[in-house]
Structure formats: C-alpha cells, structure tokens
XYZ file of C-alpha atoms in Angstrom:
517
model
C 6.306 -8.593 -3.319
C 9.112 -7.611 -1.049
C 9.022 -3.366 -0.166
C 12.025 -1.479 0.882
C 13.219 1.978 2.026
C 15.819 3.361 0.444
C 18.626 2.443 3.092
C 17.092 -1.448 2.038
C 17.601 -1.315 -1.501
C 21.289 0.403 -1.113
C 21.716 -2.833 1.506
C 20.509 -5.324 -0.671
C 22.792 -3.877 -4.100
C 25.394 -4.049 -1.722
C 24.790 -7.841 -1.354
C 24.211 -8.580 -4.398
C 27.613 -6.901 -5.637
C 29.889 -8.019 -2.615
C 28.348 -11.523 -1.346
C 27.014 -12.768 -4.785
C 29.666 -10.892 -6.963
C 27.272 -9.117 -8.938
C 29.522 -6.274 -10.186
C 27.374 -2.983 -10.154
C 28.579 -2.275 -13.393
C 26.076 -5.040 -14.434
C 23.540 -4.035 -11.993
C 23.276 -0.386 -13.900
C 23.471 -2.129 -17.661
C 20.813 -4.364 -16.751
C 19.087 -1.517 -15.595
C 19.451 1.054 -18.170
C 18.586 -2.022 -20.462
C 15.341 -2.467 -18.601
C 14.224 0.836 -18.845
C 15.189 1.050 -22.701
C 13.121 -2.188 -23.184
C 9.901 -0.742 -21.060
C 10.106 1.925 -23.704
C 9.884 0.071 -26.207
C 7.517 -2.478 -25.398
C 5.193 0.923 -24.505
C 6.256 2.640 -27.721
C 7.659 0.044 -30.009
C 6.065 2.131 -33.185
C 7.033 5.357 -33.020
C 10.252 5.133 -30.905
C 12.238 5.804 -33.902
C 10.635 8.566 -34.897
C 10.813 10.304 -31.639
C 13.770 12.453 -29.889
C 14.310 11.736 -26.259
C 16.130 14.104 -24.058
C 18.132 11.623 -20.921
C 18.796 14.229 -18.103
C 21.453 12.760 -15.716
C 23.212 13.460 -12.372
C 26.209 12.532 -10.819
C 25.728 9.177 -8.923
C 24.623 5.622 -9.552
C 20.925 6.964 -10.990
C 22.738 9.125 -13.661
C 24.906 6.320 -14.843
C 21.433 3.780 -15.145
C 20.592 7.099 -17.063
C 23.670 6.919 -19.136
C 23.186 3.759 -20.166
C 19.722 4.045 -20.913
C 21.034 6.839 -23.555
C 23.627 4.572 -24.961
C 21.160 1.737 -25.744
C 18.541 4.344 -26.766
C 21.233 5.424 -30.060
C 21.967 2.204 -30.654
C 18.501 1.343 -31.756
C 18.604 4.544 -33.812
C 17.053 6.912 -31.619
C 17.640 11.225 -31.732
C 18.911 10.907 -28.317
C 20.365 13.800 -26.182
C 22.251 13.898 -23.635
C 22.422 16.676 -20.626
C 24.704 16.196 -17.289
C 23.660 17.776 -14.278
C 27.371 18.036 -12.630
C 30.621 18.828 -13.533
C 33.248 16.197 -14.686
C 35.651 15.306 -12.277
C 32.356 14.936 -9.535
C 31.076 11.810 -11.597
C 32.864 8.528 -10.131
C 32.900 4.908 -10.167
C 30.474 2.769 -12.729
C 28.700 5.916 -14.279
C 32.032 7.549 -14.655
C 32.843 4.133 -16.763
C 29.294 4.783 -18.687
C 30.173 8.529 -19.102
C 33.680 7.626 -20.765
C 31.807 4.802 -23.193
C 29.335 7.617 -24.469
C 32.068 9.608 -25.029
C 34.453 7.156 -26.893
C 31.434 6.747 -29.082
C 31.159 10.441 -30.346
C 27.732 10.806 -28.187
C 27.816 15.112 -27.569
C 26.726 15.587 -24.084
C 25.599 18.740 -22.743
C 26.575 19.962 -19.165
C 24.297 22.187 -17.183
C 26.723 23.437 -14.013
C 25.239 27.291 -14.320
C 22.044 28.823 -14.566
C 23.118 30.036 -18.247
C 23.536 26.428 -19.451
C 19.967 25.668 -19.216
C 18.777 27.355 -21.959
C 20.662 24.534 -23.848
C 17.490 22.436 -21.903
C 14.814 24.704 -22.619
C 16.073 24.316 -26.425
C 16.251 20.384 -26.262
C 13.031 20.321 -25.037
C 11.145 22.076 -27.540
C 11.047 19.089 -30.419
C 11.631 16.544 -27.236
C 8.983 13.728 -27.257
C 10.213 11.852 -24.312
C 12.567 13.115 -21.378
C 14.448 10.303 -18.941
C 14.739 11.177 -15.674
C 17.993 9.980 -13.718
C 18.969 12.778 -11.680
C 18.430 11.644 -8.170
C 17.849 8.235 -6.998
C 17.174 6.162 -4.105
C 19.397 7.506 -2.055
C 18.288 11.098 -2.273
C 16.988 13.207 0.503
C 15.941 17.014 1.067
C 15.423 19.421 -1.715
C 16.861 20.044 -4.781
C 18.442 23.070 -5.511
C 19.797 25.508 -7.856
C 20.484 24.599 -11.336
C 19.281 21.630 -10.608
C 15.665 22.180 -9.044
C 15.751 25.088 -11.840
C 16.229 21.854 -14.536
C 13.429 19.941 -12.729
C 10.799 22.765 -12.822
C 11.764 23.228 -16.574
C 11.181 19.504 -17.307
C 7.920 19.466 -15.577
C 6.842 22.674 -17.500
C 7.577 20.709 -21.037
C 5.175 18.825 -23.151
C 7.081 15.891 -23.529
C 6.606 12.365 -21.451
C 8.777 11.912 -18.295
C 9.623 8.478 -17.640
C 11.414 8.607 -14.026
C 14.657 5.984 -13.210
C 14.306 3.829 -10.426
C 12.248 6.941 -8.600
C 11.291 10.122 -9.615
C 14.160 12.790 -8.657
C 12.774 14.725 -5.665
C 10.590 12.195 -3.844
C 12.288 10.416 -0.621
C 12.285 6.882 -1.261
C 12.153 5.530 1.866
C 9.155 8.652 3.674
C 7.278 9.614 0.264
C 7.945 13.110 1.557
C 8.967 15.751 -1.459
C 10.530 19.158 0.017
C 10.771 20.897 -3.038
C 10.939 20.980 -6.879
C 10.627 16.865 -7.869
C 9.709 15.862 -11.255
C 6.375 14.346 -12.035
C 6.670 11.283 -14.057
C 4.520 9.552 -16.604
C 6.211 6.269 -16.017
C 8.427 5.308 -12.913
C 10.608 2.318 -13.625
C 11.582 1.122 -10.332
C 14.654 -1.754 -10.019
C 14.293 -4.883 -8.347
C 11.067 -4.023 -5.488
C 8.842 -1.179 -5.384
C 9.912 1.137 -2.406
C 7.796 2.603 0.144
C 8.175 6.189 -0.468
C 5.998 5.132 -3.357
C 2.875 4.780 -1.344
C 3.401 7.031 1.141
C 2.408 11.068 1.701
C 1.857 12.414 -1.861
C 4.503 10.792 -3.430
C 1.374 9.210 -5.603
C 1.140 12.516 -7.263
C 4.778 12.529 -9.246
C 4.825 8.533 -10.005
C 2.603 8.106 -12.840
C 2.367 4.177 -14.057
C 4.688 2.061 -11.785
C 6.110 -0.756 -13.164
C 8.778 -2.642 -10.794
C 11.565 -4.548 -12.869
C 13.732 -7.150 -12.084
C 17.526 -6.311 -13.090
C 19.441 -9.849 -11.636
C 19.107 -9.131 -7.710
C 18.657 -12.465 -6.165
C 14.963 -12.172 -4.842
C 15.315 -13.336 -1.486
C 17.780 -11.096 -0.458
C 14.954 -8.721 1.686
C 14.328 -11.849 3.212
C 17.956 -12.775 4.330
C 17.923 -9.429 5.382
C 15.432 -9.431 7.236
C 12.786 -7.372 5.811
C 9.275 -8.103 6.685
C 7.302 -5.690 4.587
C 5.205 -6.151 1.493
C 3.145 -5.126 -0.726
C -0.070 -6.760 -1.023
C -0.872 -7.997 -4.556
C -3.189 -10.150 -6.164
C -0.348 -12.669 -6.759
C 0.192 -12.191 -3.002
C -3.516 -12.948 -1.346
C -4.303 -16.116 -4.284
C -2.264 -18.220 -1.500
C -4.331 -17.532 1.424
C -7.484 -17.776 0.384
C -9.276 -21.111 2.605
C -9.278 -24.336 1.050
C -13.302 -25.774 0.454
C -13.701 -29.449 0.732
C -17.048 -30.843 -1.514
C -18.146 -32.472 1.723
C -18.109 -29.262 3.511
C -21.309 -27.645 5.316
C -22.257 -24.600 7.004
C -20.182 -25.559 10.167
C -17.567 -26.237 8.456
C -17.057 -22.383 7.326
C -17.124 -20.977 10.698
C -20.343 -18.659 12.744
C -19.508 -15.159 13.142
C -21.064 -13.250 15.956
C -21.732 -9.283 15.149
C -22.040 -7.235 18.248
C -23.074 -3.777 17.739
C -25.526 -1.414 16.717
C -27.236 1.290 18.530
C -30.477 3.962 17.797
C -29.533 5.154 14.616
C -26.845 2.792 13.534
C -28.341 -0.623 13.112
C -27.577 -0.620 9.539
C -23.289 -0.654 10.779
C -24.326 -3.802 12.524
C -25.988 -5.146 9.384
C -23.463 -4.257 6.809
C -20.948 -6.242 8.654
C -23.402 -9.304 8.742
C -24.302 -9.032 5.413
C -20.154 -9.075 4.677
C -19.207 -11.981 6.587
C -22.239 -13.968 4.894
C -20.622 -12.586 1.552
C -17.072 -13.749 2.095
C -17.892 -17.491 2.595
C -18.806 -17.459 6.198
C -21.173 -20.613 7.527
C -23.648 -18.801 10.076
C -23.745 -15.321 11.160
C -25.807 -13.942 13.953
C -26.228 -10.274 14.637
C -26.665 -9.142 18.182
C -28.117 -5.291 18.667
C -30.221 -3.721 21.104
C -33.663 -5.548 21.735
C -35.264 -2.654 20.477
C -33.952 -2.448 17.467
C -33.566 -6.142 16.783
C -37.005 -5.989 14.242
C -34.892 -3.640 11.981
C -32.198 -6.530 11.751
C -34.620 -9.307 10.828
C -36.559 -6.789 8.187
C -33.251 -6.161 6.919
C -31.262 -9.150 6.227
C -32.673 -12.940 5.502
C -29.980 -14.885 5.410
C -28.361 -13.538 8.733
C -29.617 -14.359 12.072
C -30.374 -11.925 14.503
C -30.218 -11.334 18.572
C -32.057 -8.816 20.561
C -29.718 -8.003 23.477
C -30.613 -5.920 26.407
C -30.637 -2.564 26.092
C -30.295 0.642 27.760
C -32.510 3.200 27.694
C -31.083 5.041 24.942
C -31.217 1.914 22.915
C -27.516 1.136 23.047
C -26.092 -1.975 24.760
C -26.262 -2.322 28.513
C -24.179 -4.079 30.919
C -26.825 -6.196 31.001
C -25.809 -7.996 27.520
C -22.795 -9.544 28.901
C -23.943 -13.144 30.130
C -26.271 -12.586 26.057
C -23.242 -11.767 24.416
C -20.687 -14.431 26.380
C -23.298 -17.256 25.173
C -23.454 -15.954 21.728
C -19.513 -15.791 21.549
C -19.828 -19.058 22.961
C -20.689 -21.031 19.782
C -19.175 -18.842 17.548
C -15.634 -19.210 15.653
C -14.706 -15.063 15.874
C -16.612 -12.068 17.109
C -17.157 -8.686 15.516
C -17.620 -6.042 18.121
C -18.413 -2.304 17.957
C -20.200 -1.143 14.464
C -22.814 1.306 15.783
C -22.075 0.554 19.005
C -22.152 4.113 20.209
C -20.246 5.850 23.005
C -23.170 5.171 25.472
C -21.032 5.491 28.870
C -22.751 2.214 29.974
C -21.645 0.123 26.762
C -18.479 1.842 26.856
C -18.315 -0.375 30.432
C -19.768 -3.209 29.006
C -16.645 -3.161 26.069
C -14.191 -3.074 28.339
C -15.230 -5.799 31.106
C -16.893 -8.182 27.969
C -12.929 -8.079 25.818
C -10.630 -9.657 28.846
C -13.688 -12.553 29.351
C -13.965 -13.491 26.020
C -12.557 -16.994 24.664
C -12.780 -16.650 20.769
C -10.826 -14.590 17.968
C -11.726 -10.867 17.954
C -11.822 -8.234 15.489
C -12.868 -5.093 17.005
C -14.182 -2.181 15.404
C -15.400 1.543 16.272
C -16.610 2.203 19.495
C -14.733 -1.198 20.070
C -11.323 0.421 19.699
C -13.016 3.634 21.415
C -13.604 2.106 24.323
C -10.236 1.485 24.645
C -9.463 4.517 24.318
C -9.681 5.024 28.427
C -8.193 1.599 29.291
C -5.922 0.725 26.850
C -3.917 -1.676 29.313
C -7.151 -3.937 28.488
C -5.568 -5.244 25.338
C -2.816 -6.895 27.731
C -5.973 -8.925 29.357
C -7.058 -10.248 26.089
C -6.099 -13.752 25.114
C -7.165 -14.473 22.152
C -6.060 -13.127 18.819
C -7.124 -9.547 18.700
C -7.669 -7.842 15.262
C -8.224 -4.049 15.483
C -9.719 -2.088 12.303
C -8.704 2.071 13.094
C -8.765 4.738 11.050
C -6.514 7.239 11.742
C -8.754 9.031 14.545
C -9.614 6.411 16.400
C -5.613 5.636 16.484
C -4.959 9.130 17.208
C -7.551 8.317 20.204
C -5.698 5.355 21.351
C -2.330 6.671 21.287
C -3.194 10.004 22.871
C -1.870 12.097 20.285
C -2.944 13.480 17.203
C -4.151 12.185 13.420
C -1.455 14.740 11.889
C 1.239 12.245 13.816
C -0.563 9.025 12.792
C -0.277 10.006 8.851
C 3.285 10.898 9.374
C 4.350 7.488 9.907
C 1.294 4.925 9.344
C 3.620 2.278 8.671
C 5.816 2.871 12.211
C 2.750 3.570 14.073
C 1.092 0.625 13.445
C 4.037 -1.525 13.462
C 4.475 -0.420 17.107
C 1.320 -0.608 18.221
C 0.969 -4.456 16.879
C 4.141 -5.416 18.634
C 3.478 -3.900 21.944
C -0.212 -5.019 22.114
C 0.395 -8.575 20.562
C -2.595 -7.723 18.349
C -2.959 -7.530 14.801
C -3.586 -3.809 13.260
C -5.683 -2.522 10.370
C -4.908 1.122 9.865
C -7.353 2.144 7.283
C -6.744 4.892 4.895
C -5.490 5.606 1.754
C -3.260 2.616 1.255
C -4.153 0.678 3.728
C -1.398 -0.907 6.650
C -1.603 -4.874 8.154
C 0.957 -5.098 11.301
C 1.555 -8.142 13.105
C 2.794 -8.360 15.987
C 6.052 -10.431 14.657
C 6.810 -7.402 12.965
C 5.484 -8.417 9.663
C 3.515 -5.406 7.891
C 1.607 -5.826 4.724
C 1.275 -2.695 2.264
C -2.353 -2.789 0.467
C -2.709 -0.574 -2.581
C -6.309 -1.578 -3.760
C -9.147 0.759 -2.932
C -10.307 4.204 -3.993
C -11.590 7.795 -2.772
C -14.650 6.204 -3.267
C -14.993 4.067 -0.447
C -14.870 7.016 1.958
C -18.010 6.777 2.957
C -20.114 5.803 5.860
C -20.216 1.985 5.996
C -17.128 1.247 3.871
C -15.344 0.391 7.445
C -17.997 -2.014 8.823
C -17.752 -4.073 5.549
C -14.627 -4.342 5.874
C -14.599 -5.823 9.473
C -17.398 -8.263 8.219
C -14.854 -9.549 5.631
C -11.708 -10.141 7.984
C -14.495 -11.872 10.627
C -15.287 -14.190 7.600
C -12.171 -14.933 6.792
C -10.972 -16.111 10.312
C -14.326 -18.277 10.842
C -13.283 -20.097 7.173
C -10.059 -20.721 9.583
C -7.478 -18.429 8.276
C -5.421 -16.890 11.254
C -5.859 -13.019 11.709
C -3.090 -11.565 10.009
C -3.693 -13.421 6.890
C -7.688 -12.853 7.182
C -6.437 -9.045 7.432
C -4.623 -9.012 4.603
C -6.585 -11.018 2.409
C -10.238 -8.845 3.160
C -8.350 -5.636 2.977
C -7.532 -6.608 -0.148
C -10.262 -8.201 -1.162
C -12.568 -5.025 0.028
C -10.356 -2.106 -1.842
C -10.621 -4.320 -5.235
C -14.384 -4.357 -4.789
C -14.234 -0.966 -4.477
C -12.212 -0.347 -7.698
C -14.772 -2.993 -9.973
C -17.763 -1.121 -8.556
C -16.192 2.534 -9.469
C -15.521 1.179 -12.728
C -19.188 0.867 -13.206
C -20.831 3.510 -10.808
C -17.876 5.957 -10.659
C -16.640 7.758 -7.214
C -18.912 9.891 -6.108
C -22.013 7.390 -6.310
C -20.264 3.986 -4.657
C -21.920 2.930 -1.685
C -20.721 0.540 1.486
C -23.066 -1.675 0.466
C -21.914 -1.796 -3.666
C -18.758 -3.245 -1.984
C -20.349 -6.451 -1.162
C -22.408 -5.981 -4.311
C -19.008 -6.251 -6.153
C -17.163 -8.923 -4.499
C -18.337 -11.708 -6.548
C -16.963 -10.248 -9.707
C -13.515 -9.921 -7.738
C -13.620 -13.463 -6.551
C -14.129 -14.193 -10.691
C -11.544 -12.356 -11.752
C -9.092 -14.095 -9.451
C -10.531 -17.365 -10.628
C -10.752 -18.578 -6.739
C-alpha cells in the first residue's frame, strides 16, 4: 500500500481531477459518502438514535465534512452543523456543498468569535459523535484562536471523534503537531494512508485508522513516482520463497553468524537460533574459541565454530583466514551480535567487510566498527544489509539520535542511496531503504520488543531470508515484518512487560499460520 506526504496526495487529486477528469466535486461526495458508510457499518444500530455534531472549516476537508452532514440527515440522523469561517472565505466544491445544505433548510452554526462557541459547548452536551473536518492534508503549523479554542473544547467532550481524512492539527506529511489538534477515535483517511500517520506522536491523536478508497486510480503514486509503502500483510504474502517438495537443506541456503564475545554469546545464539527458525538450511555460529562450549550447550540444531580469540575473549585478527573459509560455503553472513568493541575486532571488522564475497547483513558492533571508517562501505561488493537503531546511526553519521528521529525516513533514505546498501532503521515503526530509493514503512511490532536480544533476532531472520534466496531488500522487509508480528501474537499472550527476544522466535510459527504460508 502506496504512502504519501501531504504535497503527494494534493499531487495525485490533482491528477485524478485534471488528467483523468475526475471532477473534485465527486472526489469530496465519494468521500463524505465513505465516511458516512464507515459509520455506519461501525454503528449501524444505534446511529439513529444518536446526535452527531460535523465541525467544518473552510477548505476541501470542510466540504468532505459537509457532505458527510448532508448524507448523515438523509438517513435520519440529529445532525448539527458548526462552520469554522465566515461565508464569503468558503470557495469552490465545499462552497457548492455549503449552498446544497442550505437549499435544504439544514441550520448551520458559525463560530467566527470567541462568543460563538458557547453555541459548541451547548451542541456538545447531548452530542454522541463529533466529525472532524476542520483541517486537512494540507495543513501546517498551529491552530489558533477560535479555532484551536473549538479543538480543545472537542477534545474535552465525551462524545466520539471520528477525524476526516486526518485529524485537524497533525502535519500530514512530518507527524509533527505544534499545538491544539484533536484526538480522534477513528481517522478515515482517503485513498492511501499518509506518513504523518506513523511518524513523531502523531500515533497519539489517530485512534483506529482505516484507509478508504474514494475513485483515485491506484497507480497514480506510481506514475508519480512515489516509492514508499507501507508494509502490510497483503504486502510481504508475495515475497515469501517458493519451497519445491524435492528441496533439501542446501537448497534453503547456510547462514554464517559471526559474533559473540565474554558476556554476549547468547546475541550470537539468538541470531542462529532465528535464521534456523525462518526456513534457513544450515547455520553455523562462529564465536570466540573460548566460549564456543556455551554455543554447542546452547543450541542443537545449529552448528558451531570456535574462532580465535583475544585475550579478552572477543575476536582477534587472527579469525580472518576462520571466518573467510566459513563465509566461504555459506549463502549470507551475519556479523557483529556480541561482537564487542574490543579495539582488535574492531580491526578485524573493518579489514574482514571489503574481502568478503557473499551477501552481508551487519549488525552491532558491525555497524560500530564503521563508525571510524565509514568509506569501508564503498569497498564492499556484495549486497550489504545494515540493521541500526537510532544510536548506532547517530554513530555513523556523526551527529546525534535527536536528528535521526527527526527524519527516520530521510535519513535512511540517504544513507541507502549514498552507500548502495540496504538500511534497517529499527525503532518504533520500523524504516527499509534501498538504495533505488525505494523505502518500506513497517507498522508491526510493540514496546515490548525493546529489550535486549529483540535486535539480534531480527538480523537472524533477514540472514534467513536471503539464504532461502530472496534479495536483501525484500528479505528486509519481509523479517521486519515478520519479527514485529511475532512480537504482537506473543504480547497477546504474555503481555509487554514479560516478552522476551527469544518469545519472538517462540511466536513465529503461529504468524507463519495465520498468513497461511
């Protein structure tokens, strides 16, 4: 599913009115229409029962508004009606809505001073429902006067908000809210979800999102060029790796896990244990020689290889002919959970990457050893997935994690081009950048996977995926999203605070069910 700023959307209505003659005037009755018949499906019962106050402003979102009030009365609904700008400032196709309401008899209430809202505060008191169409897509900056005075006494009400298109105060395109903004029950979005959705705290005033389609032909992001989407399970069914009966263990790809250190074997483990999980052939986990016993103790279906060590029982430069072998008859290598920041396999990192000859995802002190030789990425020749959270990115960009969250999607986006590598920026809504400039949107997951481990599955997953033969940015999207729905079946059963790294490979079966793959 195509997402879109703001700007987008207004490009693509634009299209859709001037190159496929769409008039906009159907555009907003199909979408007032929409939003009446989301109500109803939700509320069928008691809809008639109910009063519902529509509060609308002047532009293209108030007239969607207006016509949601229109088809609201004409299924016999106590409708009201309140106007958030004068008369001669509302134009074009809600103008045309404004006149039909009024031909009808419909009394509509106009709130241009602060006195006129106590005709709100009295609407509101028997109000079940309230519409919001006050601001939409195109809105940006803060509300003000009577206006954000309206918004704060909406929020302050009792009845259910249901938001048009986007709820008035949030930024479509940056998620960013300066000010008063209403906070929605129900957002009823037109045509694609927009990003603004998923970024800052823009979460917090959306309530249930449901994206409807209102006659926009559906490939017009792709005519124009947009390259952004939101991961869905819809989305990921496609790209999951075809299994022939006659298949064996080769046939699904050997994943090589480089990593661990004194203390954090079990990283180096977790992402074994996850590339077994997801379908992978053979995996062989390479640690310290040290703590190599751990490994076997640990896992029985994975393979294991002690690796020379330094004396701290990290990796040491002598583990690069080990590790070049190992790499050697694998399909994809996983390198840096529990690695440590040992100065010595910091070294070995950096001169092992430009040497190697297979598909990479690299992970933790992977992408930290970058961190003082970034140019290294240029050396690399194979695909190259990277897996940061925002730190480490902060690390590899030289700036700070404050900078990374203000624009996940643009910093990763940037990063993938210029490197030529794919990018996993972890977080809260996940981002998947390729370097072609596609970027992938992934909205499974949960608090509850913030915690130590969660990251190392996750590499173990994409590593699985490319060894079944996927390429990297599909393997990325596919085990992000494929690790944040584990997460949500296992919170369903254990709740936040108790999930564990390891309940997301627990939980990955059920997921695979569900999807019927």
């Amino acid at each position: 599913m195509y997402l879109v700023t703001g700007e987008e959307m207004h490009r693509i209505d634009q299209e859709a009115i001037n190159r496929y003659q769409i008039p906009g005037q159907v555009l907003m009755e199909n979408a007032g229409a929409k939003v009446v018949q989301t109500l109803i499906h939700n509320f069928e019962e008691s809809m008639t029962q109910k009063t519902v106050i529509v509060v609308v402003g002047k532009g293209n979102n108030g007239g969607d508004g207006l016509v949601v009030a229109r088809h609201l009365i004409n299924k016999g609904v106590d409708t009201k009606v309140f106007i958030l700008s004068k008369l001669k400032d509302i134009r074009g196709d809600s103008a045309n809505n404004l006149k039909i309401l009024k031909n009808m008899g419909i009394p509509l209430y106009y709130l241009t001073e602060e006195k006129d809202l106590n005709k709100l505060k009295i609407g509101l008191v028997k109000a079940h429902f309230v519409v919001d169409a006050i601001f939409g897509t195109g809105f940006k900056g803060a509300s003000m006067g009577v206006t954000e005075q309206a918004i704060d006494i909406i929020n302050r009400s009792e009845a259910k908000v249901i938001a048009v298109d986007v709820p008035s105060g949030v930024e479509s395109s940056t998620g960013k809210v300066h000010g008063s903004c209403i906070k929605a029950d129900y957002t009823i979005t037109f045509g694609f979800p927009k990003l603004g959705f998923f970024m800052h705290n823009a979460a917090d005033f959306l309530g249930q999102l449901t994206v409807v389609d209102i006659s926009i032909p559906y490939w017009l992001p792709e005519q124009l060029g947009i390259k952004r989407k939101l991961v869905t399970a819809d989305e990921v069914i496609s790209m999951f790796p075809k299994r022939n009966e006659r298949s064996h263990k080769g046939t699904f790809g050997h994943v090589a896990v480089v990593g661990g250190s004194e203390g954090m074997t079990g990283a180096a483990c977790l992402t074994g244990q996850a590339a077994l999980s997801i379908g992978a052939g053979i995996v062989n986990v390479g640690v310290p020689a040290s703590l190599n016993p751990i490994v076997e103790q640990k896992l029985t279906e994975v393979m294991s290889k002690p690796l020379p060590e330094t004396q701290s029982k990290s990796l040491s430069r002598e583990a690069l002919e080990p590790i070049n072998s190992m790499v050697e008859s694998s399909s994809v290598l996983a390198l840096g959970p529990g690695l440590s920041s040992h100065s010595e396999t910091m070294s070995l990192v950096r001169t092992l990457l430009p040497q190697l000859k297979k598909p990479i995802v690299l992970d933790a002190d992977g992408i930290n050893a970058l961190a003082e030789n970034i140019d290294i990425l240029g050396l690399i020749n194979e695909p190259v997935v990277i897996t940061p959270h925002p730190g480490e990115m902060a690390r590899l960009l030289k700036t700070t994690v404050a900078k990374v969250e203000e624009d996940r999607v643009g910093v990763a986006s940037k990063f993938a081009a210029k490197w030529g590598v794919t990018v996993v920026l972890k977080g809260n809504h996940s981002i998947v950048a390729a370097a072609d400039g596609r970027v992938y949107l992934n909205i499974s997951g949960n608090n509850g996977m913030a915690t130590a481990g969660s990251g190392d599955v996750l590499t173990g997953f994409i590593a699985g995926l490319i060894a079944q033969g996927l390429d990297s940015v599909e393997a990325s999207v596919l085990g992000t999203y494929l690790h944040g729905a584990a997460g949500d079946m296992g919170v369903k059963e254990k709740r936040v605070m108790a999930l564990l790294a390891g309940d997301i490979i627990s939980y990955l079966p059920k997921v695979l069910q569900e999807l019927e793959v």
